[in-house]
PDB file of C-alpha atoms in Angstrom:
ATOM      1  CA  MET A   1       0.000   0.000   0.000  1.00 78.00           C
ATOM      2  CA  ILE A   2       1.290   3.442  -0.957  1.00 89.00           C
ATOM      3  CA  ASP A   3      -0.536   6.186   0.910  1.00 90.00           C
ATOM      4  CA  ASP A   4      -0.376   9.562  -0.829  1.00 93.00           C
ATOM      5  CA  PRO A   5      -3.258  11.955  -1.595  1.00 93.00           C
ATOM      6  CA  ARG A   6      -1.992  12.500  -5.145  1.00 95.00           C
ATOM      7  CA  ILE A   7      -2.633   8.886  -6.133  1.00 97.00           C
ATOM      8  CA  GLU A   8      -5.156   6.120  -5.667  1.00 97.00           C
ATOM      9  CA  TRP A   9      -3.177   2.903  -5.242  1.00 97.00           C
ATOM     10  CA  ILE A  10      -4.848  -0.280  -6.519  1.00 97.00           C
ATOM     11  CA  ALA A  11      -2.804  -3.414  -5.867  1.00 97.00           C
ATOM     12  CA  HIS A  12      -3.691  -6.650  -7.646  1.00 98.00           C
ATOM     13  CA  PRO A  13      -2.456 -10.062  -6.443  1.00 97.00           C
ATOM     14  CA  ASP A  14      -1.284 -11.285  -9.853  1.00 97.00           C
ATOM     15  CA  ALA A  15      -1.001 -10.376 -13.522  1.00 97.00           C
ATOM     16  CA  GLU A  16      -4.320 -11.936 -14.527  1.00 97.00           C
ATOM     17  CA  SER A  17      -6.358  -9.963 -12.004  1.00 98.00           C
ATOM     18  CA  TRP A  18      -4.369  -6.851 -12.941  1.00 98.00           C
ATOM     19  CA  VAL A  19      -5.331  -7.201 -16.615  1.00 98.00           C
ATOM     20  CA  HIS A  20      -8.992  -7.772 -15.800  1.00 98.00           C
ATOM     21  CA  GLY A  21      -9.076  -4.981 -13.225  1.00 98.00           C
ATOM     22  CA  VAL A  22      -7.549  -2.360 -15.519  1.00 98.00           C
ATOM     23  CA  ALA A  23      -9.705  -3.377 -18.485  1.00 98.00           C
ATOM     24  CA  ALA A  24     -12.823  -3.257 -16.306  1.00 98.00           C
ATOM     25  CA  GLU A  25     -12.034   0.274 -15.159  1.00 98.00           C
ATOM     26  CA  MET A  26     -11.359   1.429 -18.709  1.00 98.00           C
ATOM     27  CA  GLU A  27     -14.647  -0.107 -19.850  1.00 98.00           C
ATOM     28  CA  GLN A  28     -16.512   1.660 -17.048  1.00 98.00           C
ATOM     29  CA  VAL A  29     -15.013   5.066 -17.863  1.00 98.00           C
ATOM     30  CA  LEU A  30     -15.803   4.677 -21.570  1.00 98.00           C
ATOM     31  CA  ALA A  31     -19.333   3.429 -20.875  1.00 98.00           C
ATOM     32  CA  GLU A  32     -20.066   6.390 -18.614  1.00 98.00           C
ATOM     33  CA  GLU A  33     -18.685   8.814 -21.196  1.00 98.00           C
ATOM     34  CA  LEU A  34     -20.707   7.235 -23.989  1.00 98.00           C
ATOM     35  CA  ALA A  35     -23.866   7.370 -21.882  1.00 98.00           C
ATOM     36  CA  ALA A  36     -23.302  11.021 -20.949  1.00 98.00           C
ATOM     37  CA  ARG A  37     -22.000  12.437 -24.241  1.00 97.00           C
ATOM     38  CA  GLY A  38     -22.754   9.911 -26.943  1.00 98.00           C
ATOM     39  CA  ALA A  39     -19.052   9.622 -27.822  1.00 98.00           C
ATOM     40  CA  ALA A  40     -15.756   8.964 -26.051  1.00 98.00           C
ATOM     41  CA  ARG A  41     -12.091   9.657 -26.715  1.00 98.00           C
ATOM     42  CA  MET A  42      -9.133   7.960 -25.027  1.00 98.00           C
ATOM     43  CA  LEU A  43      -5.350   8.170 -25.325  1.00 98.00           C
ATOM     44  CA  LEU A  44      -3.242   5.018 -25.079  1.00 98.00           C
ATOM     45  CA  SER A  45       0.404   4.224 -24.434  1.00 97.00           C
ATOM     46  CA  GLY A  46       2.342   1.524 -26.232  1.00 93.00           C
ATOM     47  CA  GLY A  47       4.649  -1.139 -24.896  1.00 87.00           C
ATOM     48  CA  THR A  48       4.236  -4.722 -23.807  1.00 89.00           C
ATOM     49  CA  THR A  49       2.804  -3.833 -20.383  1.00 93.00           C
ATOM     50  CA  PRO A  50      -0.648  -2.603 -21.512  1.00 96.00           C
ATOM     51  CA  ALA A  51      -0.984  -4.902 -24.546  1.00 96.00           C
ATOM     52  CA  PRO A  52      -3.016  -7.642 -22.781  1.00 97.00           C
ATOM     53  CA  VAL A  53      -5.229  -4.974 -21.217  1.00 98.00           C
ATOM     54  CA  TYR A  54      -6.136  -3.611 -24.650  1.00 98.00           C
ATOM     55  CA  ALA A  55      -6.879  -7.106 -25.923  1.00 97.00           C
ATOM     56  CA  GLN A  56      -9.176  -7.693 -22.946  1.00 98.00           C
ATOM     57  CA  LEU A  57     -10.879  -4.324 -23.428  1.00 98.00           C
ATOM     58  CA  ALA A  58     -11.541  -5.096 -27.094  1.00 98.00           C
ATOM     59  CA  VAL A  59     -14.196  -7.690 -26.187  1.00 97.00           C
ATOM     60  CA  ALA A  60     -16.143  -5.251 -23.986  1.00 97.00           C
ATOM     61  CA  PRO A  61     -19.737  -4.628 -25.182  1.00 97.00           C
ATOM     62  CA  LEU A  62     -19.258  -0.924 -25.887  1.00 98.00           C
ATOM     63  CA  ASP A  63     -20.567   1.295 -28.687  1.00 98.00           C
ATOM     64  CA  TRP A  64     -17.167   1.164 -30.327  1.00 98.00           C
ATOM     65  CA  PRO A  65     -18.064   3.144 -33.480  1.00 98.00           C
ATOM     66  CA  GLN A  66     -18.535   6.175 -31.200  1.00 98.00           C
ATOM     67  CA  VAL A  67     -15.067   5.778 -29.636  1.00 98.00           C
ATOM     68  CA  THR A  68     -11.981   7.688 -30.785  1.00 98.00           C
ATOM     69  CA  VAL A  69      -8.539   6.319 -29.910  1.00 98.00           C
ATOM     70  CA  GLY A  70      -5.404   8.456 -29.847  1.00 98.00           C
ATOM     71  CA  LEU A  71      -1.877   7.988 -28.576  1.00 98.00           C
ATOM     72  CA  VAL A  72       0.009   9.318 -25.563  1.00 98.00           C
ATOM     73  CA  ASP A  73       3.261   9.229 -27.530  1.00 98.00           C
ATOM     74  CA  GLU A  74       4.960   7.645 -30.512  1.00 97.00           C
ATOM     75  CA  ARG A  75       8.430   6.848 -31.786  1.00 96.00           C
ATOM     76  CA  TRP A  76       9.395   8.566 -35.034  1.00 96.00           C
ATOM     77  CA  LEU A  77       9.286   5.488 -37.255  1.00 93.00           C
ATOM     78  CA  SER A  78       6.955   3.803 -39.688  1.00 88.00           C
ATOM     79  CA  PRO A  79       3.540   2.878 -38.256  1.00 89.00           C
ATOM     80  CA  GLN A  80       4.200  -0.590 -39.689  1.00 87.00           C
ATOM     81  CA  ASP A  81       7.393  -1.041 -37.646  1.00 89.00           C
ATOM     82  CA  SER A  82       7.206  -3.666 -34.893  1.00 87.00           C
ATOM     83  CA  ALA A  83       8.319  -1.056 -32.345  1.00 88.00           C
ATOM     84  CA  SER A  84       5.550   1.391 -33.291  1.00 93.00           C
ATOM     85  CA  ASN A  85       2.919   2.186 -30.679  1.00 95.00           C
ATOM     86  CA  THR A  86       0.462   2.540 -33.536  1.00 95.00           C
ATOM     87  CA  ARG A  87       1.074  -1.033 -34.600  1.00 95.00           C
ATOM     88  CA  LEU A  88       0.662  -2.381 -31.058  1.00 95.00           C
ATOM     89  CA  VAL A  89      -2.596  -0.515 -30.500  1.00 96.00           C
ATOM     90  CA  ARG A  90      -3.830  -1.579 -33.917  1.00 95.00           C
ATOM     91  CA  GLU A  91      -3.095  -5.274 -33.336  1.00 95.00           C
ATOM     92  CA  CYS A  92      -4.383  -5.400 -29.757  1.00 96.00           C
ATOM     93  CA  LEU A  93      -7.451  -3.170 -30.064  1.00 97.00           C
ATOM     94  CA  LEU A  94      -8.224  -1.547 -33.402  1.00 96.00           C
ATOM     95  CA  GLU A  95      -8.345  -4.839 -35.323  1.00 95.00           C
ATOM     96  CA  ARG A  96     -10.490  -6.475 -32.621  1.00 96.00           C
ATOM     97  CA  ALA A  97     -13.098  -3.778 -31.990  1.00 96.00           C
ATOM     98  CA  GLU A  98     -14.886  -1.588 -34.520  1.00 94.00           C
ATOM     99  CA  ILE A  99     -13.318   1.686 -33.373  1.00 96.00           C
ATOM    100  CA  GLY A 100     -14.896   4.774 -34.873  1.00 96.00           C
ATOM    101  CA  HIS A 101     -11.741   6.831 -35.371  1.00 96.00           C
ATOM    102  CA  PHE A 102      -7.997   6.554 -34.761  1.00 97.00           C
ATOM    103  CA  GLU A 103      -5.727   9.597 -34.338  1.00 97.00           C
ATOM    104  CA  PRO A 104      -2.201   8.716 -35.516  1.00 95.00           C
ATOM    105  CA  LEU A 105       0.818  10.746 -34.485  1.00 97.00           C
ATOM    106  CA  VAL A 106       3.126   9.646 -37.313  1.00 96.00           C
ATOM    107  CA  ARG A 107       1.541  10.386 -40.666  1.00 92.00           C
ATOM    108  CA  GLU A 108       2.881   9.147 -43.983  1.00 88.00           C
ATOM    109  CA  GLY A 109       4.514  11.889 -46.054  1.00 93.00           C
ATOM    110  CA  LEU A 110       4.816  14.415 -43.214  1.00 96.00           C
ATOM    111  CA  SER A 111       8.027  15.576 -41.570  1.00 97.00           C
ATOM    112  CA  LEU A 112       8.315  15.450 -37.784  1.00 97.00           C
ATOM    113  CA  PRO A 113       7.365  19.147 -37.303  1.00 97.00           C
ATOM    114  CA  GLU A 114       4.475  18.729 -39.747  1.00 98.00           C
ATOM    115  CA  ALA A 115       3.243  15.621 -37.932  1.00 97.00           C
ATOM    116  CA  VAL A 116       3.323  17.426 -34.580  1.00 98.00           C
ATOM    117  CA  HIS A 117       1.423  20.346 -36.107  1.00 98.00           C
ATOM    118  CA  ALA A 118      -1.201  17.965 -37.512  1.00 97.00           C
ATOM    119  CA  ALA A 119      -1.526  16.196 -34.154  1.00 98.00           C
ATOM    120  CA  ASN A 120      -2.046  19.487 -32.359  1.00 98.00           C
ATOM    121  CA  LEU A 121      -4.645  20.596 -34.886  1.00 97.00           C
ATOM    122  CA  GLU A 122      -6.593  17.357 -34.497  1.00 97.00           C
ATOM    123  CA  ALA A 123      -6.338  17.379 -30.695  1.00 96.00           C
ATOM    124  CA  GLY A 124      -7.293  21.044 -30.598  1.00 95.00           C
ATOM    125  CA  HIS A 125     -10.565  20.354 -32.402  1.00 95.00           C
ATOM    126  CA  ALA A 126     -11.321  17.122 -30.526  1.00 96.00           C
ATOM    127  CA  PRO A 127     -13.157  16.869 -27.213  1.00 96.00           C
ATOM    128  CA  ASP A 128     -11.000  16.344 -24.155  1.00 96.00           C
ATOM    129  CA  ALA A 129     -10.071  12.706 -23.617  1.00 98.00           C
ATOM    130  CA  CYS A 130     -12.044  10.988 -20.897  1.00 98.00           C
ATOM    131  CA  LEU A 131      -9.153   8.584 -20.294  1.00 98.00           C
ATOM    132  CA  ALA A 132      -5.368   8.419 -20.655  1.00 98.00           C
ATOM    133  CA  VAL A 133      -3.380   5.250 -20.035  1.00 98.00           C
ATOM    134  CA  LEU A 134       0.194   5.928 -18.940  1.00 98.00           C
ATOM    135  CA  GLY A 135       3.311   3.930 -18.236  1.00 97.00           C
ATOM    136  CA  MET A 136       6.508   4.795 -16.398  1.00 97.00           C
ATOM    137  CA  GLY A 137      10.127   3.896 -17.042  1.00 95.00           C
ATOM    138  CA  ASN A 138      12.731   3.033 -14.450  1.00 95.00           C
ATOM    139  CA  ASP A 139      14.206   6.496 -15.063  1.00 96.00           C
ATOM    140  CA  GLY A 140      10.933   8.137 -14.054  1.00 97.00           C
ATOM    141  CA  HIS A 141       9.791   9.101 -17.548  1.00 97.00           C
ATOM    142  CA  THR A 142       6.197   8.949 -18.683  1.00 97.00           C
ATOM    143  CA  ALA A 143       4.900   9.380 -22.221  1.00 97.00           C
ATOM    144  CA  SER A 144       8.146  10.358 -24.024  1.00 97.00           C
ATOM    145  CA  LEU A 145       9.172  12.946 -21.448  1.00 97.00           C
ATOM    146  CA  PHE A 146      12.682  11.649 -20.779  1.00 97.00           C
ATOM    147  CA  PRO A 147      14.866  13.147 -18.029  1.00 97.00           C
ATOM    148  CA  GLY A 148      17.982  14.679 -19.526  1.00 94.00           C
ATOM    149  CA  SER A 149      16.575  15.041 -23.032  1.00 95.00           C
ATOM    150  CA  ARG A 150      17.484  18.233 -24.852  1.00 92.00           C
ATOM    151  CA  ASP A 151      13.871  19.192 -25.564  1.00 93.00           C
ATOM    152  CA  LEU A 152      12.441  18.357 -22.141  1.00 97.00           C
ATOM    153  CA  ASP A 153      12.115  21.933 -20.857  1.00 97.00           C
ATOM    154  CA  ARG A 154      10.406  23.049 -24.051  1.00 97.00           C
ATOM    155  CA  ALA A 155       7.984  20.127 -23.966  1.00 97.00           C
ATOM    156  CA  LEU A 156       7.196  20.687 -20.291  1.00 97.00           C
ATOM    157  CA  ALA A 157       6.424  24.355 -20.916  1.00 97.00           C
ATOM    158  CA  SER A 158       4.456  23.930 -24.145  1.00 98.00           C
ATOM    159  CA  PRO A 159       0.828  25.117 -24.088  1.00 98.00           C
ATOM    160  CA  LEU A 160       0.004  22.670 -26.897  1.00 98.00           C
ATOM    161  CA  PRO A 161      -1.119  19.061 -26.405  1.00 98.00           C
ATOM    162  CA  TYR A 162       1.794  17.493 -28.320  1.00 98.00           C
ATOM    163  CA  ALA A 163       5.480  18.274 -28.822  1.00 98.00           C
ATOM    164  CA  ALA A 164       8.453  16.767 -30.628  1.00 98.00           C
ATOM    165  CA  LEU A 165      11.260  15.566 -28.388  1.00 97.00           C
ATOM    166  CA  ASP A 166      14.835  14.472 -29.097  1.00 96.00           C
ATOM    167  CA  ALA A 167      15.964  11.976 -26.467  1.00 94.00           C
ATOM    168  CA  SER A 168      19.410  11.346 -27.959  1.00 92.00           C
ATOM    169  CA  GLY A 169      21.744  10.220 -25.203  1.00 88.00           C
ATOM    170  CA  CYS A 170      18.935   8.972 -22.966  1.00 91.00           C
ATOM    171  CA  PRO A 171      19.562   5.211 -22.589  1.00 89.00           C
ATOM    172  CA  VAL A 172      15.905   4.348 -22.007  1.00 88.00           C
ATOM    173  CA  ALA A 173      14.950   5.865 -25.374  1.00 89.00           C
ATOM    174  CA  GLY A 174      16.908   3.087 -27.076  1.00 86.00           C
ATOM    175  CA  ASP A 175      17.216   3.204 -30.839  1.00 88.00           C
ATOM    176  CA  TRP A 176      14.373   5.694 -31.263  1.00 90.00           C
ATOM    177  CA  PRO A 177      15.402   9.075 -29.808  1.00 94.00           C
ATOM    178  CA  LEU A 178      12.997  11.140 -31.890  1.00 96.00           C
ATOM    179  CA  ARG A 179       9.510  11.147 -30.436  1.00 97.00           C
ATOM    180  CA  ILE A 180       6.130  12.849 -30.456  1.00 98.00           C
ATOM    181  CA  THR A 181       4.799  13.139 -26.938  1.00 98.00           C
ATOM    182  CA  LEU A 182       1.825  14.373 -25.004  1.00 98.00           C
ATOM    183  CA  THR A 183       2.814  17.426 -22.951  1.00 98.00           C
ATOM    184  CA  PRO A 184       1.723  18.355 -19.422  1.00 97.00           C
ATOM    185  CA  ALA A 185      -0.810  20.701 -21.047  1.00 97.00           C
ATOM    186  CA  GLY A 186      -2.174  17.773 -23.040  1.00 97.00           C
ATOM    187  CA  LEU A 187      -2.246  15.514 -19.996  1.00 97.00           C
ATOM    188  CA  ALA A 188      -4.133  18.161 -18.039  1.00 97.00           C
ATOM    189  CA  ARG A 189      -6.983  17.899 -20.550  1.00 96.00           C
ATOM    190  CA  THR A 190      -7.661  14.243 -19.690  1.00 97.00           C
ATOM    191  CA  ARG A 191     -10.214  13.578 -16.981  1.00 95.00           C
ATOM    192  CA  HIS A 192      -9.196  10.066 -15.878  1.00 97.00           C
ATOM    193  CA  ARG A 193      -5.511   9.138 -15.793  1.00 98.00           C
ATOM    194  CA  LEU A 194      -4.373   5.563 -15.175  1.00 98.00           C
ATOM    195  CA  LEU A 195      -0.765   4.551 -14.507  1.00 98.00           C
ATOM    196  CA  LEU A 196      -0.055   0.871 -15.197  1.00 98.00           C
ATOM    197  CA  LEU A 197       2.852  -0.652 -13.275  1.00 98.00           C
ATOM    198  CA  ARG A 198       4.125  -4.171 -12.733  1.00 97.00           C
ATOM    199  CA  GLY A 199       6.899  -5.399 -10.469  1.00 96.00           C
ATOM    200  CA  ALA A 200       8.719  -4.303  -7.334  1.00 97.00           C
ATOM    201  CA  ALA A 201      11.170  -2.106  -9.240  1.00 97.00           C
ATOM    202  CA  LYS A 202       8.419   0.091 -10.680  1.00 97.00           C
ATOM    203  CA  ARG A 203       6.828   0.419  -7.264  1.00 97.00           C
ATOM    204  CA  GLU A 204      10.145   1.666  -5.875  1.00 97.00           C
ATOM    205  CA  VAL A 205      10.509   4.178  -8.735  1.00 98.00           C
ATOM    206  CA  LEU A 206       7.061   5.557  -7.986  1.00 98.00           C
ATOM    207  CA  GLN A 207       7.912   5.863  -4.295  1.00 97.00           C
ATOM    208  CA  ARG A 208      11.013   7.881  -5.212  1.00 97.00           C
ATOM    209  CA  ALA A 209       8.929  10.107  -7.444  1.00 97.00           C
ATOM    210  CA  LEU A 210       6.432  10.734  -4.666  1.00 97.00           C
ATOM    211  CA  ALA A 211       9.263  11.654  -2.298  1.00 97.00           C
ATOM    212  CA  GLY A 212      10.572  14.526  -4.459  1.00 96.00           C
ATOM    213  CA  GLU A 213       9.410  17.501  -6.500  1.00 95.00           C
ATOM    214  CA  ASP A 214      11.898  18.003  -9.359  1.00 97.00           C
ATOM    215  CA  VAL A 215       9.919  17.322 -12.539  1.00 97.00           C
ATOM    216  CA  ARG A 216      13.034  17.467 -14.716  1.00 96.00           C
ATOM    217  CA  GLU A 217      14.617  14.679 -12.651  1.00 97.00           C
ATOM    218  CA  MET A 218      11.536  12.431 -12.845  1.00 98.00           C
ATOM    219  CA  PRO A 219       8.922  13.672 -15.328  1.00 98.00           C
ATOM    220  CA  ILE A 220       6.277  11.295 -13.942  1.00 98.00           C
ATOM    221  CA  ARG A 221       5.931  13.969 -11.249  1.00 98.00           C
ATOM    222  CA  VAL A 222       4.125  16.099 -13.841  1.00 97.00           C
ATOM    223  CA  VAL A 223       1.160  13.765 -13.614  1.00 97.00           C
ATOM    224  CA  LEU A 224       1.197  13.774  -9.822  1.00 95.00           C
ATOM    225  CA  GLY A 225       0.733  17.540  -9.781  1.00 86.00           C
ATOM    226  CA  LEU A 226      -2.116  17.852 -12.277  1.00 93.00           C
ATOM    227  CA  PRO A 227      -5.486  19.241 -11.165  1.00 88.00           C
ATOM    228  CA  GLY A 228      -8.558  17.054 -11.026  1.00 89.00           C
ATOM    229  CA  ARG A 229      -8.856  13.450  -9.967  1.00 91.00           C
ATOM    230  CA  PRO A 230      -5.870  11.726  -8.337  1.00 95.00           C
ATOM    231  CA  LEU A 231      -3.760   9.494 -10.546  1.00 97.00           C
ATOM    232  CA  ARG A 232      -5.109   5.924 -10.430  1.00 98.00           C
ATOM    233  CA  VAL A 233      -2.164   3.527 -10.127  1.00 98.00           C
ATOM    234  CA  HIS A 234      -2.806  -0.131 -10.964  1.00 98.00           C
ATOM    235  CA  TRP A 235       0.047  -2.353  -9.770  1.00 98.00           C
ATOM    236  CA  CYS A 236       0.767  -6.062  -9.478  1.00 97.00           C
ATOM    237  CA  PRO A 237       3.931  -7.918  -8.415  1.00 96.00           C
TER     238      PRO A 237
END
């Protein structure tokens, strides 16, 4: 149990209950949004951690044609690449449920600045997302807000939903330093924010983040300080 007013800590006994618990909460948020507004928009992270959650969510009896799916962040590579968040979301969710609309971040034929501009235009005309699914790296990054990256300060200060970021030299960024990422301003526009964590190491990283205030050191702290509902943290060993 982690007791902090900035988060709601939900511990699951194992991976299976974690998957079902997260998917059930996502389904509930989307169902409530669809009932209230007739449409829903959510932003998803990539990676292997949330993949089984998306596959579980895909079988939920929702009015999927009224749901829009966007991304929290994306690597600057082809959407067909195996490391693309677009490809993961497509294979785990978009090809399994009849989603009404998908908002890509990488667009064929556009340069990185042009793609960011297009993403900001689309997000600017879209309703606020009812749900954002986040992850966290062992370095304390979330989305593609990497500590030590050359564009971090600019991304943190941007008033726009999305920004380009060059994470060259940041080991966790791996072979894909160029990114498009949701900014704190973009995150602030989401009403429900879920952080998905697995393992003791991630729990310890979160505890370190909660113990400090320097956002540049651990950008996950951006989410802890946002107005609105506390961050919902789903964790399992």
